[in-house]
XYZ file of C-alpha atoms in Angstrom:
429
model
C -16.459 10.730 39.756
C -13.961 8.988 37.464
C -16.340 6.048 37.105
C -18.229 8.182 34.553
C -15.367 7.971 32.040
C -17.098 5.261 29.971
C -20.526 6.983 29.636
C -18.778 10.256 28.703
C -16.697 8.390 26.123
C -19.851 6.835 24.609
C -21.476 10.291 24.423
C -18.446 11.574 22.482
C -18.710 8.639 20.065
C -22.433 9.283 19.602
C -21.877 12.909 18.582
C -19.303 11.809 16.012
C -15.974 12.565 17.743
C -13.214 10.288 16.374
C -12.395 7.356 18.677
C -8.797 8.549 19.244
C -9.897 11.945 20.586
C -12.771 10.437 22.577
C -10.398 8.041 24.333
C -8.293 10.996 25.506
C -10.930 13.714 26.003
C -13.345 11.708 28.201
C -10.862 10.792 30.947
C -8.970 14.081 30.559
C -12.068 16.184 31.253
C -13.048 14.043 34.257
C -9.537 14.211 35.731
C -9.621 17.991 35.372
C -13.074 18.251 37.004
C -11.885 15.935 39.761
C -8.911 18.180 40.517
C -6.345 15.586 39.394
C -4.354 17.782 37.014
C -1.148 15.845 37.684
C -2.778 12.662 36.390
C -3.680 14.436 33.133
C 0.058 14.637 32.398
C 0.323 10.916 33.106
C -2.629 10.269 30.794
C -1.100 11.965 27.754
C 2.413 10.690 28.428
C 1.020 7.169 28.257
C -0.115 7.734 24.671
C 3.523 7.482 23.593
C 4.394 4.814 26.163
C 1.494 2.698 24.894
C 2.958 2.665 21.385
C 6.604 2.289 22.449
C 6.669 -1.502 22.345
C 8.751 -4.017 20.379
C 5.876 -6.560 20.021
C 3.614 -3.862 18.549
C 6.135 -3.245 15.748
C 4.743 -6.427 14.201
C 1.531 -4.580 13.280
C 2.989 -2.070 10.767
C 5.164 -4.824 9.269
C 2.157 -7.110 8.699
C 0.227 -4.148 7.256
C 3.100 -3.483 4.849
C 3.360 -7.153 3.857
C -0.355 -7.178 3.018
C -0.067 -3.988 0.954
C 2.944 -5.342 -0.954
C 1.129 -8.564 -1.793
C -2.013 -6.732 -2.845
C -0.133 -4.276 -5.077
C 1.972 -7.083 -6.521
C -1.100 -8.887 -7.851
C -0.830 -11.700 -5.340
C -4.446 -11.149 -4.289
C -5.510 -11.890 -7.884
C -3.613 -15.202 -7.828
C -5.419 -16.216 -4.618
C -8.781 -15.393 -6.205
C -7.901 -17.404 -9.338
C -6.829 -20.336 -7.150
C -10.096 -20.157 -5.192
C -12.120 -19.977 -8.405
C -10.365 -23.055 -9.798
C -11.414 -24.979 -6.686
C -14.944 -23.667 -6.078
C -16.088 -21.545 -9.025
C -18.201 -24.361 -10.492
C -20.505 -24.507 -7.456
C -23.840 -22.694 -7.412
C -23.084 -19.338 -5.853
C -19.496 -19.966 -6.930
C -18.194 -16.384 -6.699
C -19.635 -16.029 -3.193
C -17.780 -19.227 -2.205
C -14.661 -17.849 -3.903
C -15.068 -14.650 -1.867
C -15.054 -16.585 1.423
C -12.183 -18.916 0.469
C -10.104 -15.955 -0.775
C -10.638 -14.245 2.578
C -9.428 -17.356 4.391
C -6.297 -17.480 2.235
C -5.689 -13.723 2.406
C -6.021 -13.922 6.214
C -2.749 -15.806 6.319
C -1.013 -12.882 4.603
C -2.305 -9.643 6.128
C -4.146 -10.338 9.411
C -6.344 -7.298 8.765
C -10.106 -7.250 8.105
C -9.905 -3.781 6.563
C -7.153 -4.824 4.115
C -9.190 -7.916 3.222
C -12.370 -5.913 2.529
C -10.528 -3.319 0.472
C -8.340 -5.695 -1.549
C -10.866 -8.436 -2.265
C -13.925 -6.188 -2.354
C -12.571 -3.946 -5.099
C -12.020 -7.060 -7.210
C -14.912 -9.386 -6.334
C -17.853 -7.032 -5.731
C -17.899 -5.726 -9.365
C -17.357 -9.294 -10.650
C -20.283 -10.596 -8.570
C -22.507 -7.772 -9.833
C -21.711 -8.680 -13.443
C -22.767 -12.265 -12.733
C -26.177 -11.179 -11.426
C -25.676 -10.881 -7.663
C -27.162 -7.813 -6.022
C -24.599 -5.238 -4.971
C -25.770 -5.362 -1.356
C -25.269 -9.148 -1.199
C -21.792 -8.922 -2.758
C -20.796 -6.225 -0.250
C -22.337 -8.155 2.651
C -20.498 -11.435 1.980
C -17.252 -9.492 1.486
C -17.660 -7.711 4.829
C -18.744 -10.884 6.640
C -15.850 -12.984 5.331
C -13.261 -10.265 5.940
C -13.489 -10.762 9.712
C -11.671 -14.060 9.190
C -8.542 -11.940 8.559
C -7.753 -11.159 12.214
C -8.758 -14.667 13.417
C -6.563 -16.896 11.242
C -2.907 -16.039 11.986
C -1.155 -13.698 11.679
C -3.493 -11.395 13.586
C -2.903 -7.793 14.621
C -5.674 -8.011 17.208
C -4.109 -11.058 18.878
C -0.744 -9.305 18.965
C -2.423 -6.433 20.832
C -4.099 -8.852 23.266
C -0.807 -10.673 23.924
C 0.915 -7.303 24.504
C -1.705 -6.084 26.970
C -2.248 -9.336 28.871
C 1.242 -10.839 28.739
C 0.166 -13.973 26.844
C 2.080 -15.929 24.212
C 1.565 -14.613 20.672
C 2.330 -18.077 19.280
C -0.316 -19.689 21.508
C -2.932 -17.149 20.416
C -2.026 -17.590 16.743
C -2.396 -21.373 17.026
C -5.667 -21.067 18.946
C -7.127 -18.917 16.162
C -6.651 -21.431 13.331
C -9.680 -23.696 13.925
C -12.113 -20.867 14.867
C -11.117 -18.997 11.698
C -11.680 -22.058 9.525
C -15.026 -22.663 11.277
C -16.186 -19.135 10.453
C -15.215 -19.655 6.808
C -16.916 -23.056 6.523
C -20.021 -21.712 8.289
C -20.262 -18.819 5.831
C -19.940 -21.241 2.905
C -22.782 -23.348 4.302
C -24.957 -20.213 4.518
C -23.970 -19.259 0.954
C -25.023 -22.775 -0.169
C -28.424 -22.386 1.530
C -28.992 -18.947 -0.007
C -27.680 -20.086 -3.417
C -30.178 -22.946 -3.569
C -33.004 -20.706 -2.410
C -32.345 -17.756 -4.740
C -30.772 -19.699 -7.626
C -27.405 -17.937 -7.568
C -25.287 -18.257 -10.733
C -22.368 -20.619 -11.257
C -19.126 -18.631 -11.606
C -17.331 -20.873 -14.082
C -17.193 -24.349 -15.543
C -15.616 -27.098 -13.480
C -11.846 -26.878 -13.835
C -9.811 -29.961 -14.656
C -7.259 -31.241 -12.172
C -4.532 -30.015 -14.519
C -5.962 -26.483 -14.446
C -6.292 -26.646 -10.678
C -2.679 -27.730 -10.477
C -1.606 -24.755 -12.596
C -3.626 -22.374 -10.391
C -2.007 -23.960 -7.327
C 1.466 -23.361 -8.752
C 0.632 -19.684 -9.365
C -0.580 -19.340 -5.771
C 2.278 -21.396 -4.299
C 4.552 -18.534 -3.245
C 1.771 -16.437 -1.659
C 0.421 -19.476 0.209
C 3.912 -20.161 1.532
C 3.812 -16.880 3.520
C 1.817 -18.119 6.553
C 3.928 -21.293 6.594
C 7.105 -19.186 6.883
C 5.569 -16.897 9.526
C 4.089 -19.602 11.749
C 6.900 -22.060 11.153
C 9.519 -19.485 12.139
C 7.654 -18.424 15.284
C 6.831 -21.961 16.453
C 10.310 -23.199 15.632
C 11.866 -20.444 17.714
C 13.719 -19.047 14.703
C 12.311 -15.542 15.193
C 9.884 -13.526 17.317
C 6.465 -12.428 15.966
C 7.886 -8.972 15.224
C 10.840 -10.454 13.367
C 8.408 -12.794 11.568
C 6.456 -9.753 10.362
C 9.673 -8.174 9.038
C 10.537 -11.461 7.278
C 7.029 -11.429 5.722
C 7.727 -7.953 4.307
C 11.073 -9.044 2.855
C 9.467 -12.180 1.411
C 6.574 -10.207 -0.139
C 9.051 -7.737 -1.652
C 11.264 -10.468 -3.125
C 8.288 -12.414 -4.519
C 6.611 -9.318 -5.994
C 9.713 -7.689 -7.523
C 12.029 -10.560 -8.445
C 10.052 -13.827 -8.668
C 6.620 -12.915 -10.035
C 7.817 -9.514 -11.341
C 4.346 -8.053 -10.754
C 5.518 -5.265 -8.424
C 7.415 -2.375 -9.999
C 9.995 -0.472 -7.898
C 8.195 2.789 -8.737
C 5.058 1.491 -6.961
C 6.818 0.887 -3.648
C 6.619 4.507 -2.331
C 2.820 4.439 -2.743
C 2.677 1.088 -0.915
C 4.804 2.470 1.945
C 2.575 5.529 2.160
C -0.646 3.499 2.422
C 0.833 1.054 4.931
C 2.197 3.965 6.996
C -1.183 5.700 7.190
C -3.017 2.491 8.136
C -0.399 1.599 10.751
C -0.486 5.114 12.213
C -4.245 4.867 12.718
C -3.928 1.516 14.517
C -0.978 2.560 16.692
C -2.571 5.890 17.665
C -5.676 3.997 18.776
C -3.525 1.572 20.776
C -1.627 4.451 22.409
C -4.839 6.293 23.291
C -6.417 3.104 24.596
C -3.390 2.413 26.818
C -3.699 5.942 28.212
C -7.426 5.342 28.692
C -6.510 2.182 30.594
C -4.581 4.349 33.094
C -7.794 6.104 34.102
C -9.598 2.771 34.222
C -7.223 1.689 36.978
C -7.469 5.034 38.825
C -11.278 4.839 38.831
C -11.453 1.375 40.467
C -13.743 0.387 37.585
C -12.200 -3.130 37.305
C -13.015 -3.944 40.920
C -16.513 -2.473 40.670
C -17.272 -4.327 37.427
C -15.788 -7.581 38.782
C -17.974 -7.388 41.902
C -21.020 -6.678 39.732
C -20.322 -9.584 37.346
C -19.715 -12.048 40.159
C -22.910 -10.916 41.883
C -24.950 -12.003 38.833
C -23.964 -15.663 39.089
C -21.191 -17.934 40.284
C -21.654 -20.270 37.290
C -18.841 -19.657 34.750
C -21.040 -20.899 31.860
C -23.739 -18.307 32.570
C -21.135 -15.583 33.060
C -19.477 -16.464 29.748
C -22.852 -16.132 28.025
C -23.398 -12.695 29.589
C -19.871 -11.551 28.731
C -20.335 -12.633 25.118
C -23.443 -10.439 24.968
C -21.482 -7.541 26.487
C -18.579 -7.971 24.047
C -20.956 -8.215 21.090
C -22.604 -4.923 22.054
C -19.210 -3.267 22.671
C -18.040 -4.514 19.259
C -20.945 -2.669 17.620
C -19.528 0.677 18.714
C -15.818 0.283 19.450
C -12.931 -0.971 17.322
C -11.493 -4.331 18.424
C -8.009 -3.033 19.410
C -9.132 -0.332 21.881
C -11.878 -2.635 23.226
C -9.314 -5.340 24.010
C -6.972 -2.883 25.727
C -9.784 -1.402 27.826
C -11.731 -4.557 28.723
C -9.001 -7.249 28.633
C -7.348 -6.275 31.938
C -10.819 -6.013 33.551
C -12.431 -9.221 32.313
C -9.427 -11.522 31.810
C -8.473 -11.926 35.504
C -12.123 -12.465 36.518
C -12.531 -15.490 34.252
C -9.054 -16.827 34.928
C -9.987 -16.907 38.623
C -13.164 -18.798 37.674
C -11.059 -21.504 36.016
C -11.250 -20.411 32.370
C -7.934 -20.909 30.557
C -6.448 -17.468 29.733
C -5.742 -18.495 26.113
C -9.314 -19.748 25.743
C -10.713 -16.487 27.075
C -8.361 -14.526 24.821
C -9.812 -16.292 21.766
C -13.399 -15.780 22.945
C -12.740 -12.067 23.346
C -10.699 -11.646 20.161
C -13.154 -13.507 17.908
C -16.199 -11.766 19.411
C -14.744 -8.277 19.032
C -13.404 -9.097 15.562
C -16.890 -10.082 14.391
C -17.995 -6.746 15.844
C -16.079 -5.132 12.955
C -18.888 -6.299 10.664
C -21.722 -5.496 13.067
C -24.022 -2.501 12.593
C -24.206 0.349 13.400
C -20.480 1.207 13.701
C -18.691 -1.846 12.262
C -15.576 -0.574 10.491
C -15.603 -3.095 7.633
C -19.238 -2.198 6.879
C -18.087 1.326 6.078
C -15.151 0.032 4.020
C -17.469 -2.321 2.107
C -19.894 0.572 1.549
C -17.059 2.716 0.206
C -15.802 -0.010 -2.141
C -19.274 -1.022 -3.386
C -20.881 2.448 -3.301
C -23.828 0.896 -1.480
C -25.499 2.341 1.626
C -24.258 1.038 4.981
C -27.806 0.377 6.213
C -28.558 -1.705 3.096
C -25.429 -3.832 3.616
C -26.278 -4.138 7.326
C -29.587 -5.837 6.476
C -28.026 -8.167 3.908
C -25.270 -9.268 6.313
C -27.632 -10.545 9.047
C -27.700 -14.239 7.938
C -23.902 -14.300 7.924
C -23.710 -12.624 11.331
C -26.008 -15.350 12.689
C -23.463 -17.954 11.537
C -20.584 -16.049 13.149
C -22.460 -15.680 16.442
C -23.077 -19.445 16.452
C -19.313 -19.988 16.023
C -18.630 -17.662 18.975
C -20.776 -19.825 21.244
C -19.201 -23.043 19.942
C -15.774 -21.612 20.789
C -17.046 -20.498 24.200
C -18.611 -23.761 25.363
C -16.301 -26.227 23.650
C -12.766 -25.137 24.643
C -11.212 -27.956 22.608
C -12.171 -26.081 19.419
C -9.519 -23.437 20.057
C -7.261 -25.154 22.601
C -6.435 -28.475 20.903
C -3.701 -27.184 18.566
C -1.925 -25.038 21.242
C -1.988 -28.016 23.636
C -0.729 -30.518 21.063
C 2.175 -28.201 20.191
C 3.012 -27.493 23.855
C 2.067 -23.804 23.801
C -0.812 -24.226 26.290
C -1.451 -26.435 29.307
C-alpha cells in the first residue's frame, strides 16, 4: 500500500497544499491506513534529523551572503560591470541580464535570490528601453537558473549531503555547464535581437571606462575566488567557506564600499532567515519522506522497471532526463534530489555512469525545472517582480528553455563537459 505515497503526494500538490505539508501528509496518512503507527513517529522525528547536519549549515550562510551583497549595492556594481562589457550590443540589456546572472551566481548560489535581486533592477530598465515586460521577465527567469549551477550551489550541497559525494567535486563540475547555459542564452538573445530589432543599451565603453567598472566590481568578483580557493586548497570546509563569505560580504559592504548601513543588517538577517527556513524545512520534510520511500520498496521496484526498459545506459539516460524534466515542472529541486537521488543514483552508478557526472545531470536538469511551467518557482518570483502573468512569461520563456534543454543533453552525452575540471584538479577519477 505504501507504494501509493507518490500519487497521493501529487494529488496534494494539485489541490494546492504547500509542498512541506504534502511531503509529510502523504506518507503519514498511508502509514496510518497501513497500521504502521510506530513508523509515523519515525517519519516526523526525521524532519528534525534531516535538518540537523553540519554541511547543510552552508545553505543559510550562502543565503545571508547573497542578501548582504544585494542590500549593500554590490548587485548594482555587477550590472554596471556587465553593461560596460556588453551594453553596446544589440539587445544589450538582455545580454547584461544574462552576464549579471552568471556573475551573481558566484555570490549567492540561489535562483530565487538572482531573480529577485536582478529582476527588480533590470526588468523596469528593459521596459524603459522598449522591451516587452514579458520578455524582460522571461530572460530574467531563464538566466536565474545559472545561480545554482555555477558554484557555490545550495542544490549541490544538498545532493552531496544526501549521496555522500564531494561538495568540491560537484562545485567544480558545475562551472562549465553553468557557463554553457549562459553562453547559450546569449546566443538566443542575439538571434531574437536581430529578428525583432532589440535596442542597444548604451554606447560602446572605452577600455578606460571598462577598467573603472572592473575596479568597482573587483571586491564582489573576488568572492567566488575566496570560496572555491579556500575549499579546493583545504583551508576550510564548504560550510566554513559560506561563513567566510558572510564575513567578507559584511566587511566589504560596511567598511570598504560603505554601501551597507548597520541599521539595515537586522532586515537582511530577517530576510535571509525566512528564506533559509523555507529551504531547510523542505529538506527536513524530504528526508522524512525518504524514510517512507525506503519502507515502501519503491527504489527496488523503480530500479527493476527502469532496467526492464533497456540495458543501454545512453537510452536510459535519455529517459531519466525526460523523467527529471517532468518532475522539475512540479517539484522544487531540493526535495526532488532528496527523494529521487538515492533511487536513481545507484542504478546509473551500477551501469558505469560516474557518480559526479550523474549528480550534475540531475542537479542541472532539476535546476532548470525551476523556470519550467506550470510550477517553476522562479516563474512565480519573476511574475511577482514584473507584475506580469505567469502564463504570459511561460510562453515567452520557451526559446530559452529550448537552449537549456540542449545543454542538458550535451552534459549527459559528453561527460567531459562537466568532468574535465574535477579530473584535472584530482577531485574525480
